[in-house]
Coordinates of C-alpha atoms in Angstrom, one line a residue:
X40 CA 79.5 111.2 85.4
X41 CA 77.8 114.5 85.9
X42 CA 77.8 116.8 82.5
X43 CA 78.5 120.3 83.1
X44 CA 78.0 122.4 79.7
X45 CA 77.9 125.7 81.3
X46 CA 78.5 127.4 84.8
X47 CA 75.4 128.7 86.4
X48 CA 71.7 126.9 85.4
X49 CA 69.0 129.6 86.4
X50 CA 66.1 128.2 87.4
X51 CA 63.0 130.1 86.6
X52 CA 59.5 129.2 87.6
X53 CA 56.6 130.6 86.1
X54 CA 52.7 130.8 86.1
X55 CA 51.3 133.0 85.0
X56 CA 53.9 135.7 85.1
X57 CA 53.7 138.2 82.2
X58 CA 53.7 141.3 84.0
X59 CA 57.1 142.0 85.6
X60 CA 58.7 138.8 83.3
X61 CA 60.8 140.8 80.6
X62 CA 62.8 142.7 83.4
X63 CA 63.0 139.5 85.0
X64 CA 64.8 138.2 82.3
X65 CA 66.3 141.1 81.4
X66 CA 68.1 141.3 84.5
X67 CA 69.5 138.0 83.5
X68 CA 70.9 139.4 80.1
X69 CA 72.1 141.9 81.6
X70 CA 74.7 140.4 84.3
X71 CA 78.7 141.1 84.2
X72 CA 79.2 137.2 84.1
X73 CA 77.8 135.3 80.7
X74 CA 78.3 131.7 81.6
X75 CA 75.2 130.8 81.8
X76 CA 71.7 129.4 80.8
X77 CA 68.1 130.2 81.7
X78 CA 66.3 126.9 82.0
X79 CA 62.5 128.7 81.9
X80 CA 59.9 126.5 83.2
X81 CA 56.4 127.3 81.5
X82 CA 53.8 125.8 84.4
X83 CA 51.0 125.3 82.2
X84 CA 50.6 129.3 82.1
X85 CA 47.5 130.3 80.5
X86 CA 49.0 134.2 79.8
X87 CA 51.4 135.5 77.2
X88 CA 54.7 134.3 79.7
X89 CA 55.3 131.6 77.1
X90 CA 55.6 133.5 74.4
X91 CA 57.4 136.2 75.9
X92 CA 60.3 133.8 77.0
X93 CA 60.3 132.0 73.6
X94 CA 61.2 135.5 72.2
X95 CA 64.7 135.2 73.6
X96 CA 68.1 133.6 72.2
X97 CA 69.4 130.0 72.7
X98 CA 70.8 130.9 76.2
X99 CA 67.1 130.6 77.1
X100 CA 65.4 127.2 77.1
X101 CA 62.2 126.7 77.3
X102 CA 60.3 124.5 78.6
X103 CA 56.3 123.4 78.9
X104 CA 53.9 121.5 81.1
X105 CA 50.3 121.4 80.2
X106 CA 48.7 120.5 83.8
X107 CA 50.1 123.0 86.6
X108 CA 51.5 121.1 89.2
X109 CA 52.5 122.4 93.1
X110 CA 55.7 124.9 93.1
X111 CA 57.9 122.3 94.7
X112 CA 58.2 119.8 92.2
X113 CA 57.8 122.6 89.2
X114 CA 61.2 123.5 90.9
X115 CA 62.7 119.6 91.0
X116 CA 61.1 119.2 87.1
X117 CA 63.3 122.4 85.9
X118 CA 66.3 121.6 87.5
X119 CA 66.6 117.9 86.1
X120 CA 66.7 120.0 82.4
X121 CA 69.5 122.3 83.8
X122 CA 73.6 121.4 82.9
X123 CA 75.8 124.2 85.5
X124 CA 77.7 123.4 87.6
X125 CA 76.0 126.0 90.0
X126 CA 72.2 126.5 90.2
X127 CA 70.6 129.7 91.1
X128 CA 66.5 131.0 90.9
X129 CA 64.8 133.8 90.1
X130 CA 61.0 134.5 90.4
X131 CA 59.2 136.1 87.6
X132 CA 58.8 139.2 89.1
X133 CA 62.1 139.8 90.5
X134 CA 65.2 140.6 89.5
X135 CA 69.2 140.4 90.0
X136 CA 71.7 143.3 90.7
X137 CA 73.6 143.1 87.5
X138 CA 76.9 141.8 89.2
X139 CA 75.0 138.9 91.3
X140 CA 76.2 135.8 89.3
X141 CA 79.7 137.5 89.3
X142 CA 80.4 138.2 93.2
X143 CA 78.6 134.7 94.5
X144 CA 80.4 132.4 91.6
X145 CA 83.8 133.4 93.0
X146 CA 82.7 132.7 96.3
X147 CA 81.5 129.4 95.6
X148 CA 85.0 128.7 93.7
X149 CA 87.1 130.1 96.0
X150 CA 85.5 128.7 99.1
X151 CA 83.8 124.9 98.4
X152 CA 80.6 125.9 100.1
X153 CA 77.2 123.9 98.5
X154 CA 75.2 127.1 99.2
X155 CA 75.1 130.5 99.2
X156 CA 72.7 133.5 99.9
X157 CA 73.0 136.9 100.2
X158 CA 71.4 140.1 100.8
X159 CA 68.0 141.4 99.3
X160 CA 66.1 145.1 98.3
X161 CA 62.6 145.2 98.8
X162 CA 61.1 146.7 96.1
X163 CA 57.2 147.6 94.7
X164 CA 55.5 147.0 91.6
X165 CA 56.8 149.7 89.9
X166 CA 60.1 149.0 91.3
X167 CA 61.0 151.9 93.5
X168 CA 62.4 151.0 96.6
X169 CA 60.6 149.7 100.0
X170 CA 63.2 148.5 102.3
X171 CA 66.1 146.4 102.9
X172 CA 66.6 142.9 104.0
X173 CA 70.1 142.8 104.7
X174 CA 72.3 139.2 105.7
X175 CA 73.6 139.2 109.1
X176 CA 74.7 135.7 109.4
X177 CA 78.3 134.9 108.9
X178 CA 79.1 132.1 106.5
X179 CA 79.8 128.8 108.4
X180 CA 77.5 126.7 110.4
X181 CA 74.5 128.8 110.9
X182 CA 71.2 125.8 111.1
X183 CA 71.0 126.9 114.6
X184 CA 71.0 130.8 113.7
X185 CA 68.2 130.1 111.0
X186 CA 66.2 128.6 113.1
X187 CA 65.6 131.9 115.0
X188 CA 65.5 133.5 111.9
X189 CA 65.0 132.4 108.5
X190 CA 67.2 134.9 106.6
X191 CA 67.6 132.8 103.0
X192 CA 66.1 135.2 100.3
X193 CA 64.9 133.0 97.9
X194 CA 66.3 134.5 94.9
X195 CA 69.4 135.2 96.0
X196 CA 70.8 131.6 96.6
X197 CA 73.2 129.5 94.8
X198 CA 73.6 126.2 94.9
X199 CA 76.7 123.6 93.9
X200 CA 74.2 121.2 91.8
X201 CA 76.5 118.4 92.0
X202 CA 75.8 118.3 95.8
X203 CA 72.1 117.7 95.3
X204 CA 72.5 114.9 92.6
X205 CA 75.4 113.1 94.8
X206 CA 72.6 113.4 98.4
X207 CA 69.5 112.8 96.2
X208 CA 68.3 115.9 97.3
X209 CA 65.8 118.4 95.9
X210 CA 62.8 120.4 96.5
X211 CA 60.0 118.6 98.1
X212 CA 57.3 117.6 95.3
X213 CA 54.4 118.3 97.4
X214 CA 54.7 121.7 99.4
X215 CA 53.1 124.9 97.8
X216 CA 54.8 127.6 100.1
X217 CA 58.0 126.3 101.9
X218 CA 59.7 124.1 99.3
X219 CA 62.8 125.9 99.4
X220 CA 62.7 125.7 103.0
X221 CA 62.7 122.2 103.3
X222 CA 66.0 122.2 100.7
X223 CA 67.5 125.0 102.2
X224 CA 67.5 123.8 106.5
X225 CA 68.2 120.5 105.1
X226 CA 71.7 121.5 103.6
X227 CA 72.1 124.0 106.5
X228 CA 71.8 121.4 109.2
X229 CA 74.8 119.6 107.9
X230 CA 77.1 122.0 105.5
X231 CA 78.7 125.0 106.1
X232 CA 76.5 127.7 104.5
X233 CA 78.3 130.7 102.3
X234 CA 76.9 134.6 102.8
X235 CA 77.2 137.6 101.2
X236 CA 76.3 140.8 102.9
X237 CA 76.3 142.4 99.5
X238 CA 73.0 143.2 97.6
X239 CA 72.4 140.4 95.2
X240 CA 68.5 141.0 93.9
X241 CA 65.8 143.0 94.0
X242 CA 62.0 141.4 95.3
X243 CA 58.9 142.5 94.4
X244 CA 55.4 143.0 96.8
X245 CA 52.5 143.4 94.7
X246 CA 49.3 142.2 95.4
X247 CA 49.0 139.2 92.9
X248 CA 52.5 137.7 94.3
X249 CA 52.4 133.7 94.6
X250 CA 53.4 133.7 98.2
X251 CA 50.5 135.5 99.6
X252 CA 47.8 133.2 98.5
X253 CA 49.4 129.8 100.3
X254 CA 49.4 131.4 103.6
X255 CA 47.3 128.7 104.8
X256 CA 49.8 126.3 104.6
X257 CA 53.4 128.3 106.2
X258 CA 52.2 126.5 109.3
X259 CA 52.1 123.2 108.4
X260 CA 55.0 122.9 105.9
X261 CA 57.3 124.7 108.0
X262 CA 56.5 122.4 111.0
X263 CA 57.1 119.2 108.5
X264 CA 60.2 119.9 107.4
X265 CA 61.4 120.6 111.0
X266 CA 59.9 117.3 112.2
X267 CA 61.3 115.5 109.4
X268 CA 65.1 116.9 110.3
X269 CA 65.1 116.3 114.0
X270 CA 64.0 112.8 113.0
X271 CA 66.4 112.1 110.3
X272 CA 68.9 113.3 112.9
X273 CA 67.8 113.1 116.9
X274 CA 71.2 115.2 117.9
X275 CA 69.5 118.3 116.6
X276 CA 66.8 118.2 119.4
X277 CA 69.6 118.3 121.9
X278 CA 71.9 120.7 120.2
X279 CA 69.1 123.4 119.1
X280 CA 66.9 122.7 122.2
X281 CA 66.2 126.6 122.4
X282 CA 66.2 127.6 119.2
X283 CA 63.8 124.6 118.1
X284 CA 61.2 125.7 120.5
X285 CA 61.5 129.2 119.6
X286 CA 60.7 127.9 115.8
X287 CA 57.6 126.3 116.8
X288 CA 56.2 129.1 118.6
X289 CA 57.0 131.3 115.7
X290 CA 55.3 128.8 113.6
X291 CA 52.4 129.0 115.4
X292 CA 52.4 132.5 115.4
X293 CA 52.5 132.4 111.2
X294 CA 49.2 130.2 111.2
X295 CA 47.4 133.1 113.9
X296 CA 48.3 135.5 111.3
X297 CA 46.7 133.4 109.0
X298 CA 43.7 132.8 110.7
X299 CA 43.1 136.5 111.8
X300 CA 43.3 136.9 108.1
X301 CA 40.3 134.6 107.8
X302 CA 38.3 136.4 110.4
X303 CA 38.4 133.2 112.8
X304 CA 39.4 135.8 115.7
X305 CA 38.8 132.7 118.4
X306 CA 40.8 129.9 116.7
X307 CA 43.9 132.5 116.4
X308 CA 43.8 133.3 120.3
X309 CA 43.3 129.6 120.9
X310 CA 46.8 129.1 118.5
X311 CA 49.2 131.8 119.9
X312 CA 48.4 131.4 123.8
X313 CA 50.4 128.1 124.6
X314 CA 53.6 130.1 122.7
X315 CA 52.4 133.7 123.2
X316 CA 55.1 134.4 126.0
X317 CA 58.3 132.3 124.3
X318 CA 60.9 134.9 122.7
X319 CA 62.6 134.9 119.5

């Protein structure tokens, strides 16, 4: 029988993330809703994060490994510590509006969706504002829409954690930039998926964010997960005919980025010309 102590678990991940982590946390503390717990997972962080989250009361637990492992299954490892009912993430150096948990837990309630996601402010590393990244999707059935673009800010989802436990589902164990991906397409290619147009978190660009040093791999672990779906389920291919090939091509397109990064100039024009003329 699934225990459920509290309402929302908050997953945080962290390496190495002293800098931005007491707003982080802060912007936990500081919600309109108060049923919940921070389960803070310390990946073998060799800063003063630790110590900084061990500062905090009882509603955060803490917990330590002493080898760092790949962000995917840092993710599973916190989440099998965590009691909600609902789960929900935030990064080290980003933050939630102060009514977040508050508009998407009535959602969720009120509507019986597994998921949720909303809408996300772009901010620097002093926090002032870049741009928006604003939901368009309607709630519903929306694999098909993702697949042209991959709206899901990171931060801003929820999830019903019973769902996961009941499907055996989690974040893959081995992927370093698109573990959420893989968790996230997988619910949306069979549940109805719940979004909120309202702003729900604030994400940081600075230049020692995680993301930007596993750009060698968007390529590949987008393309796996993708693969692994359509096999898993073979009426995708005919169903999403266009909007699979469109999500190829724009995978491609992430590893010629990559690559022109890298200075390899001739490999990146060999990458993007079989897809260079398909739209998205």
């Amino acid at each position: 029988m699934l225990e459920e102590n509290i309402k929302v678990s908050i997953i945080m991940n962290c390496f190495n993330g002293e800098e931005f982590l007491v707003e982080a946390i802060d912007s936990v503390f500081n919600q309109t809703y108060t049923d919940w717990e921070i389960i803070f997972f310390d990946n073998a962080s060799t800063d003063g994060s630790g110590e900084i989250a061990k500062s905090y009361c009882s509603k955060l637990k803490y917990y330590r490994i002493n080898e760092t492992v790949p962000l995917g299954e840092a993710r599973s490892k916190a989440i099998m510590h965590a009691s909600g009912k609902y789960l929900a993430f935030l990064d080290c150096d980003d933050l939630y509006v102060n009514n977040k948990l508050a508009i998407q837990v009535k959602m969720m309630d009120d509507n019986g969706f597994v998921m949720s996601y909303g809408s996300a402010e772009i901010i620097d590393k002093d926090g002032l504002f870049i741009k928006s990244r604003l939901a368009v999707n309607r709630s519903g059935s929306i694999f098909g829409k993702l697949l042209l673009n991959y709206e899901i800010n990171m931060q801003s989802v929820m999830l019903l954690r019973s769902y996961l436990l009941e499907n055996d589902l989690s974040f893959s164990r081995s992927f370093q930039y698109g573990p959420d991906y893989d968790l996230f397409m997988e619910i949306a290619s069979s549940e109805k998926v719940g979004v909120l147009h309202e702003v729900l978190v604030n994400t940081r660009i600075h230049p020692g964010a995680l993301t930007h040093k596993k750009l060698h791999c968007v390529r590949d672990e987008l393309k796996s997960t993708i693969d692994r779906l359509t096999l898993k389920n073979p009426s995708i291919k005919v169903q999403y005919q266009g909007e699979l090939k469109s999500a190829y091509a724009k995978f491609e397109f992430y590893q010629t980025r990559y690559l022109i990064s890298q200075g390899d100039n001739s490999a990146a024009r060999a990458t993007i010309k079989p897809v260079i003329k398909t739209r998205w």
